[in-house]
XYZ file of C-alpha atoms in Angstrom:
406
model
C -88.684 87.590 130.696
C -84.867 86.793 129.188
C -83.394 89.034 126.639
C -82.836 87.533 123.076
C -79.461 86.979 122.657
C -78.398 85.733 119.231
C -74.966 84.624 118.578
C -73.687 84.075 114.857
C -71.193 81.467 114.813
C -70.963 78.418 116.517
C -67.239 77.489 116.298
C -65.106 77.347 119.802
C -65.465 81.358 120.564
C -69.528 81.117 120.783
C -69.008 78.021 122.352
C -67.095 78.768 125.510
C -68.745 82.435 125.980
C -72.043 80.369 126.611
C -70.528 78.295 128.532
C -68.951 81.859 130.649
C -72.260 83.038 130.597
C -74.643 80.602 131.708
C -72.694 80.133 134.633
C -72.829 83.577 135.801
C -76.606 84.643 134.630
C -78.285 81.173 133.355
C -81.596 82.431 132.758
C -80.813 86.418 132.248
C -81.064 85.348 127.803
C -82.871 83.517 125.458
C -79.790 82.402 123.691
C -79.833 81.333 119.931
C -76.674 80.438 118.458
C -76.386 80.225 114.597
C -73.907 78.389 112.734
C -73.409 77.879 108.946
C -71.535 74.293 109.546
C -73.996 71.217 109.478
C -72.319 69.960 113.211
C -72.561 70.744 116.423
C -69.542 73.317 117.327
C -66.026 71.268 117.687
C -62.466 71.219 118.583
C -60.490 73.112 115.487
C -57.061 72.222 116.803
C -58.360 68.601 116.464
C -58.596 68.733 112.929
C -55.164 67.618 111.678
C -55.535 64.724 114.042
C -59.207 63.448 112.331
C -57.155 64.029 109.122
C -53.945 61.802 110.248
C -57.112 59.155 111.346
C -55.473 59.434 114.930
C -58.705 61.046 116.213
C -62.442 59.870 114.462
C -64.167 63.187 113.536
C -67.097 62.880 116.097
C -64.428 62.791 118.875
C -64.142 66.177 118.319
C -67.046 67.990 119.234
C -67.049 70.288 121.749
C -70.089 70.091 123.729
C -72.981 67.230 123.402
C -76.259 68.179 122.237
C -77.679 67.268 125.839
C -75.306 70.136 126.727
C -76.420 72.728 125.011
C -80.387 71.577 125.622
C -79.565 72.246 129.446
C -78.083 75.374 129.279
C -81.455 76.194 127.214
C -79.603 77.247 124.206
C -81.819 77.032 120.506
C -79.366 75.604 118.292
C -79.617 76.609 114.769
C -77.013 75.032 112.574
C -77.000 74.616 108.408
C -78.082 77.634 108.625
C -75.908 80.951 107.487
C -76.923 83.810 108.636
C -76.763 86.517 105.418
C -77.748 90.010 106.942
C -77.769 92.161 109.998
C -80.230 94.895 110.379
C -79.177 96.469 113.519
C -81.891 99.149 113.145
C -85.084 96.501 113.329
C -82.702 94.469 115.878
C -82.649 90.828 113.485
C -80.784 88.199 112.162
C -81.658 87.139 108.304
C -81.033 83.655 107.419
C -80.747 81.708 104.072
C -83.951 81.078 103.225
C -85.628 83.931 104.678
C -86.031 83.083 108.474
C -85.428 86.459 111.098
C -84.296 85.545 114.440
C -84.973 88.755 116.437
C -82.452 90.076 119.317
C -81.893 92.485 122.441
C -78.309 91.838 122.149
C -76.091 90.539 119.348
C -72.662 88.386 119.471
C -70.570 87.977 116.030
C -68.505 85.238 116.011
C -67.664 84.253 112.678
C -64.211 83.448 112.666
C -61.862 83.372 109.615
C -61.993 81.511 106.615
C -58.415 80.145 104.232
C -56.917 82.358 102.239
C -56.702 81.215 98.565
C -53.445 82.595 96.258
C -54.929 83.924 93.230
C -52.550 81.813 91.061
C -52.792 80.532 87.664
C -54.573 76.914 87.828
C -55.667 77.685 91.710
C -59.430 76.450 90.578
C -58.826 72.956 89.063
C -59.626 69.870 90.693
C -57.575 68.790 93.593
C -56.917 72.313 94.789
C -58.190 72.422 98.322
C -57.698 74.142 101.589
C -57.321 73.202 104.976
C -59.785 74.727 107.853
C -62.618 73.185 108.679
C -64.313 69.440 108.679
C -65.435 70.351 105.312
C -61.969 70.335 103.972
C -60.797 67.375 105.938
C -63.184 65.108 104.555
C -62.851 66.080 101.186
C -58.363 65.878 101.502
C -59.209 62.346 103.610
C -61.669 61.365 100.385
C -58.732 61.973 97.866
C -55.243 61.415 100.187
C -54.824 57.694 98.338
C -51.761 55.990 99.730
C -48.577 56.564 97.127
C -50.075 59.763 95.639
C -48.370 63.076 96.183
C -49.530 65.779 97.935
C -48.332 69.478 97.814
C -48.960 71.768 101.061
C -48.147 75.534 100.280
C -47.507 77.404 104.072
C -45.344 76.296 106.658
C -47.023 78.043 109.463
C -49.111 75.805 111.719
C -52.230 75.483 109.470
C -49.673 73.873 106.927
C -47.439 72.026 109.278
C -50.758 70.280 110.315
C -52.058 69.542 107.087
C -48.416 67.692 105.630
C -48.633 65.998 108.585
C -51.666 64.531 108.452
C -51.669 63.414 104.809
C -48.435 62.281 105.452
C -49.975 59.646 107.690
C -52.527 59.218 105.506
C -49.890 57.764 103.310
C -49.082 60.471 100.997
C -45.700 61.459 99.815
C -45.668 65.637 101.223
C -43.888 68.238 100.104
C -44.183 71.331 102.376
C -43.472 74.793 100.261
C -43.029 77.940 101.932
C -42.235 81.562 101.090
C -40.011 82.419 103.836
C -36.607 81.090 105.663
C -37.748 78.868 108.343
C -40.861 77.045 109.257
C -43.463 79.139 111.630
C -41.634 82.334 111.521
C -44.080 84.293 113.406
C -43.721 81.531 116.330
C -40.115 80.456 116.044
C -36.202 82.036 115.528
C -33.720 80.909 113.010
C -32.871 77.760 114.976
C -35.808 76.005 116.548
C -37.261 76.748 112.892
C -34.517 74.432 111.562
C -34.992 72.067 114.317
C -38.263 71.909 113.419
C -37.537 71.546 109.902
C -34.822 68.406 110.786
C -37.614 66.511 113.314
C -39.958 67.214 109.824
C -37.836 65.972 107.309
C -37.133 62.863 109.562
C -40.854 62.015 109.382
C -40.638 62.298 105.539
C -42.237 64.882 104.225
C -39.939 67.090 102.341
C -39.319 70.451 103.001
C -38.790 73.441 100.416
C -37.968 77.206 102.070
C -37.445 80.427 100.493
C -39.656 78.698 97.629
C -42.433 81.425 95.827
C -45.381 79.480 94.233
C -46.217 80.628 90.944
C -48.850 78.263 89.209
C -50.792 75.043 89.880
C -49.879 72.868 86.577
C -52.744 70.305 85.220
C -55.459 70.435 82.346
C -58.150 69.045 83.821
C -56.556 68.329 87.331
C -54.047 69.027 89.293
C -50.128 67.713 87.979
C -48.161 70.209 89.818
C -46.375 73.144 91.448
C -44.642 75.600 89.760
C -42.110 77.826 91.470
C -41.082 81.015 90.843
C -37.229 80.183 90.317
C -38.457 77.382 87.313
C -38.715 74.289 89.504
C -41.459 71.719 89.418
C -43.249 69.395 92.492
C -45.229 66.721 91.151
C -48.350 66.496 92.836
C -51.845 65.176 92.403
C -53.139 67.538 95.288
C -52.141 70.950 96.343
C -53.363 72.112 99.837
C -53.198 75.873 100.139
C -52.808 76.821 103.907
C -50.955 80.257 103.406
C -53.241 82.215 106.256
C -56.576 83.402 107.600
C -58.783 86.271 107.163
C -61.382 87.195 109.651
C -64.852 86.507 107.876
C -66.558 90.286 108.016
C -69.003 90.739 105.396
C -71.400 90.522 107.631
C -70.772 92.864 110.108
C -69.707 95.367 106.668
C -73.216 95.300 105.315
C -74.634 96.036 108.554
C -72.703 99.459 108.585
C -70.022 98.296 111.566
C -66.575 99.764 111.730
C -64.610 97.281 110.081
C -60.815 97.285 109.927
C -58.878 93.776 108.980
C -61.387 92.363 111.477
C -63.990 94.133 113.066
C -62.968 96.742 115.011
C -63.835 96.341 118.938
C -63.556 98.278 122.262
C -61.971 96.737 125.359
C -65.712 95.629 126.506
C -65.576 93.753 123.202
C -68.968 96.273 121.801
C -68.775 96.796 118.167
C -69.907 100.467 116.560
C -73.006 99.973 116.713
C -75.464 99.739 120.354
C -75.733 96.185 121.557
C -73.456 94.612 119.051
C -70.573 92.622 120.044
C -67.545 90.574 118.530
C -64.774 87.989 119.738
C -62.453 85.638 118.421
C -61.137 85.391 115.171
C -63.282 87.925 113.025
C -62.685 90.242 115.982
C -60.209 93.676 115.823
C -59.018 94.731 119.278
C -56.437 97.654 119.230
C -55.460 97.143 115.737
C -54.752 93.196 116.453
C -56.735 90.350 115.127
C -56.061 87.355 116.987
C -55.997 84.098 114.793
C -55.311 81.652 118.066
C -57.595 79.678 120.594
C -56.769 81.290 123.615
C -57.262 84.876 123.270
C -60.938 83.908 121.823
C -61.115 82.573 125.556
C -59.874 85.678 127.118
C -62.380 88.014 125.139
C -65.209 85.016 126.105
C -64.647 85.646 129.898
C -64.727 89.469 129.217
C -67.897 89.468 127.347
C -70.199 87.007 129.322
C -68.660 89.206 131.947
C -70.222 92.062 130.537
C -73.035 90.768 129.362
C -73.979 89.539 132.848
C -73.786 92.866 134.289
C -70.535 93.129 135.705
C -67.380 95.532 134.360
C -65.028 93.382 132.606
C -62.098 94.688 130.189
C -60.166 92.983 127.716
C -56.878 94.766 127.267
C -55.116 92.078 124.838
C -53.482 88.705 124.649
C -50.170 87.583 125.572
C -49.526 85.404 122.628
C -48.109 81.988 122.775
C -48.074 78.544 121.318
C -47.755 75.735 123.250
C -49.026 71.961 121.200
C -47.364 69.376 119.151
C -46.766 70.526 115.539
C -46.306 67.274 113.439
C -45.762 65.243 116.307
C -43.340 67.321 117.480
C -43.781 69.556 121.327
C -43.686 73.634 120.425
C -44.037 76.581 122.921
C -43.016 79.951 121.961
C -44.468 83.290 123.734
C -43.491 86.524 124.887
C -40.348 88.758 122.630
C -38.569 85.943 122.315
C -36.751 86.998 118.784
C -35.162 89.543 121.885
C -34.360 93.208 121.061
C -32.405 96.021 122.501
C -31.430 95.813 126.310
C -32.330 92.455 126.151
C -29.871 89.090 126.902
C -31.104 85.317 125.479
C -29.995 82.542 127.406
C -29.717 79.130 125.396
C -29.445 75.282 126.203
C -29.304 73.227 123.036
C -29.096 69.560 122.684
C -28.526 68.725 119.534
C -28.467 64.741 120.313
C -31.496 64.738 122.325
C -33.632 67.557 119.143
C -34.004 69.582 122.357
C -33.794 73.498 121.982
C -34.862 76.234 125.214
C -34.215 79.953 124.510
C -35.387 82.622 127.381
C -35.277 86.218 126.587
C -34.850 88.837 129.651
C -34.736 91.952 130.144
C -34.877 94.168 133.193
C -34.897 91.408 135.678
C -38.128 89.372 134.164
C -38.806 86.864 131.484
C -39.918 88.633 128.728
C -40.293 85.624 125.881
C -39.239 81.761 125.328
C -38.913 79.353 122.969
C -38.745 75.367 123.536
C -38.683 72.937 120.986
C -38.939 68.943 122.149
C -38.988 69.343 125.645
C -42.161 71.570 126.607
C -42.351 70.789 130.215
C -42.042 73.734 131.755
C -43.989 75.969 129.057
C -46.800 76.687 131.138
C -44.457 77.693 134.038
C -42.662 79.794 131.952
C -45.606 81.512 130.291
C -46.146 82.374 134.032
C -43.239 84.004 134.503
C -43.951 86.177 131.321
C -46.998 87.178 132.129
C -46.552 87.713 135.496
C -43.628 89.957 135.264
C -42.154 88.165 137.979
C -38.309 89.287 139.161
C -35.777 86.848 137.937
C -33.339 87.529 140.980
C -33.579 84.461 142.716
C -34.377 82.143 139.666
C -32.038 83.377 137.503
C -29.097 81.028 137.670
C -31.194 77.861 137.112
C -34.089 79.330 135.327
C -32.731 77.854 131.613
C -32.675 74.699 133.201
C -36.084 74.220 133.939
C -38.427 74.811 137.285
C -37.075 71.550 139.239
C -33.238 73.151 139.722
C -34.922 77.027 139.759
C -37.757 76.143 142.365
C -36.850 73.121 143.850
C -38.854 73.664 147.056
C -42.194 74.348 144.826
C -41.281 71.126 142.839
C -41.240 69.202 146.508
C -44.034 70.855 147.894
């Protein structure tokens, strides 16, 4: 007879570790998967593009519901789940339902942060995370209105791009000096900020926000220094913060996320968590891929074999705003260690490689993202440098020409 296996959360984490798991042990659980959005589990990344109407929104699902019928999944979404009682071994759900379980899986993810700010609940205040939020911004993003994003990390980027071509006139606020600061140095932030600003949205660093002005809706920004951004919508897309309150009331150990083992196991016997709402070695990841990682480690697991997660390598390769972005590894640099740089200034093309000791240890492209993936390669591999080094700024076809041929 199969195990009940419940997972909470049905966003792109749950999603692949079925799909890990029913192809090693289809069968071994009676999986139930548990989702508070009222849609089938879809492609997050995707969003911006539904909300620049590149992309329709049912494009972006992740799975059909034939899918998940075959892998003999029970599907229960609309429904949150509101409390964990790890000592009777169930799942609570709004309204009153128990889904009972061998083995539990939290993957709730993160939800927007919201600044606390004077005027941050009037009308026309919204954030930017989920199809939820995109319908309401595509609802009210009229042509020749103005539109206010506060953030210029990627959630933000996104978001002024997309109701940019919706039509909007966008100005992008953010706190610090350059645009994706965790992802990006000093000047592929400001090459990012030109390639921006030549799209038209406008672009305000080093800028505090200090109220939302309006009466009954929204008028306007208010920065700390005294300026004023006329807006009729303000998107806040300042950060994440992985969504714990479950696992808290059911007695976990919770940290910023909640705190996990390298076989993904939670504090308590036959609990588990990945992705976003996950806290491995004092690191929450807030990126796709290293949900993926922990997905292959835990259906690993949970199939009976001895798989260990030991962390992510992180890196961001996609288009921000239109515009091709990798960055991964050290590459801000640091002691004993020598950047290499090729900038095109004519061509909006930046490549800076970081090494140290012989190997690659970080990189950052902007424009030209070719050979991101073969340089993440080299990162992660560790790979000696002796034989590629000349060449390797240049790209893989002058370092490796014979692996280019073959």
């Amino acid at each position: 007879m199969s195990e009940p296996l419940v997972i909470v959360g049905n966003g792109m984490a749950a999603t692949r570790l079925v799909e890990e798991l029913t192809a090693r042990a289809k069968g071994r659980y009676a999986i139930a998967v548990v989702g508070d959005e009222p849609s089938l589990a879809y492609n997050r990344v995707l969003l911006s593009s539904v909300l620049a109407r590149e992309v329709p929104a049912e494009d972006i699902e992740l799975k059909p519901a034939e899918w998940w019928r075959d892998q003999g999944v029970t599907l229960v979404y609309g429904r949150r789940a509101v409390e964990i009682d790890t000592r009777q071994r169930f799942v609570r759900l709004r309204g009153g339902a128990k889904l009972g379980y061998g083995k539990l899986v939290i993957a709730t993810g993160s939800e927007a942060v919201r600044l606390p700010m004077p005027g941050a609940d009037l009308p026309g205040v919204l954030t930017f995370r989920d199809k939820s939020d995109v319908a309401t911004l595509l609802e009210r993003a009229r042509p020749g209105a103005r539109a206010v994003v506060i953030g210029g990390g990627l959630l933000g980027l996104e978001a002024a791009y997309g109701l940019m071509k919706a039509g909007m006139h966008v100005s992008l606020v953010h706190l610090m000096d350059r645009l994706m600061e965790r992802q990006l140095d000093a000047r592929a932030g400001e090459l990012l900020k030109q390639a921006i600003e030549a799209r038209g949205i406008e672009v305000v660093l080093n800028a505090e926000s200090e109220a939302i002005q309006g009466r009954r809706k929204v008028a306007g920004l208010r920065l700390k220094d005294g300026r004023n951004i006329a807006a009729d919508l303000v998107v806040m897309a300042v950060g994440i913060r992985p969504c714990v309150q479950l696992a808290r009331g059911a007695g976990l150990d919770v940290g910023r996320g909640i705190v996990v083992g390298d076989d993904l196991a939670t504090s308590t016997p036959d609990v588990y968590a990945l992705g976003e709402c996950a806290e491995h070695r004092g690191v929450c990841y807030g990126l796709v891929e290293p949900a993926y990682e922990q997905a292959r480690v835990l259906a690993g697991n949970l199939a009976g074999e001895s798989a260990r997660y030991t962390g992510s390598l992180l890196s961001t390769n996609l288009k921000v705003s239109g515009v091709s972005v990798f960055s991964a590894g050290e590459f801000l640099g640091g002691e004993n260690m020598e950047p290499v740089v090729l900038s095109d200034p004519g061509r909006r093309t930046y490549r800076k490689l970081v090494i140290g000791e012989g190997r690659l240890k970080g990189a950052v492209l902007i424009g030209d993202t070719t050979d991101a993936l073969w340089y993440l390669d080299l990162i992660r591999s560790g790979r000696p440098l002796s034989t590629l080094r000349n060449d390797l700024v240049f790209g893989r076809a002058f370092a490796e020409p014979e692996a280019q041929a073959a």
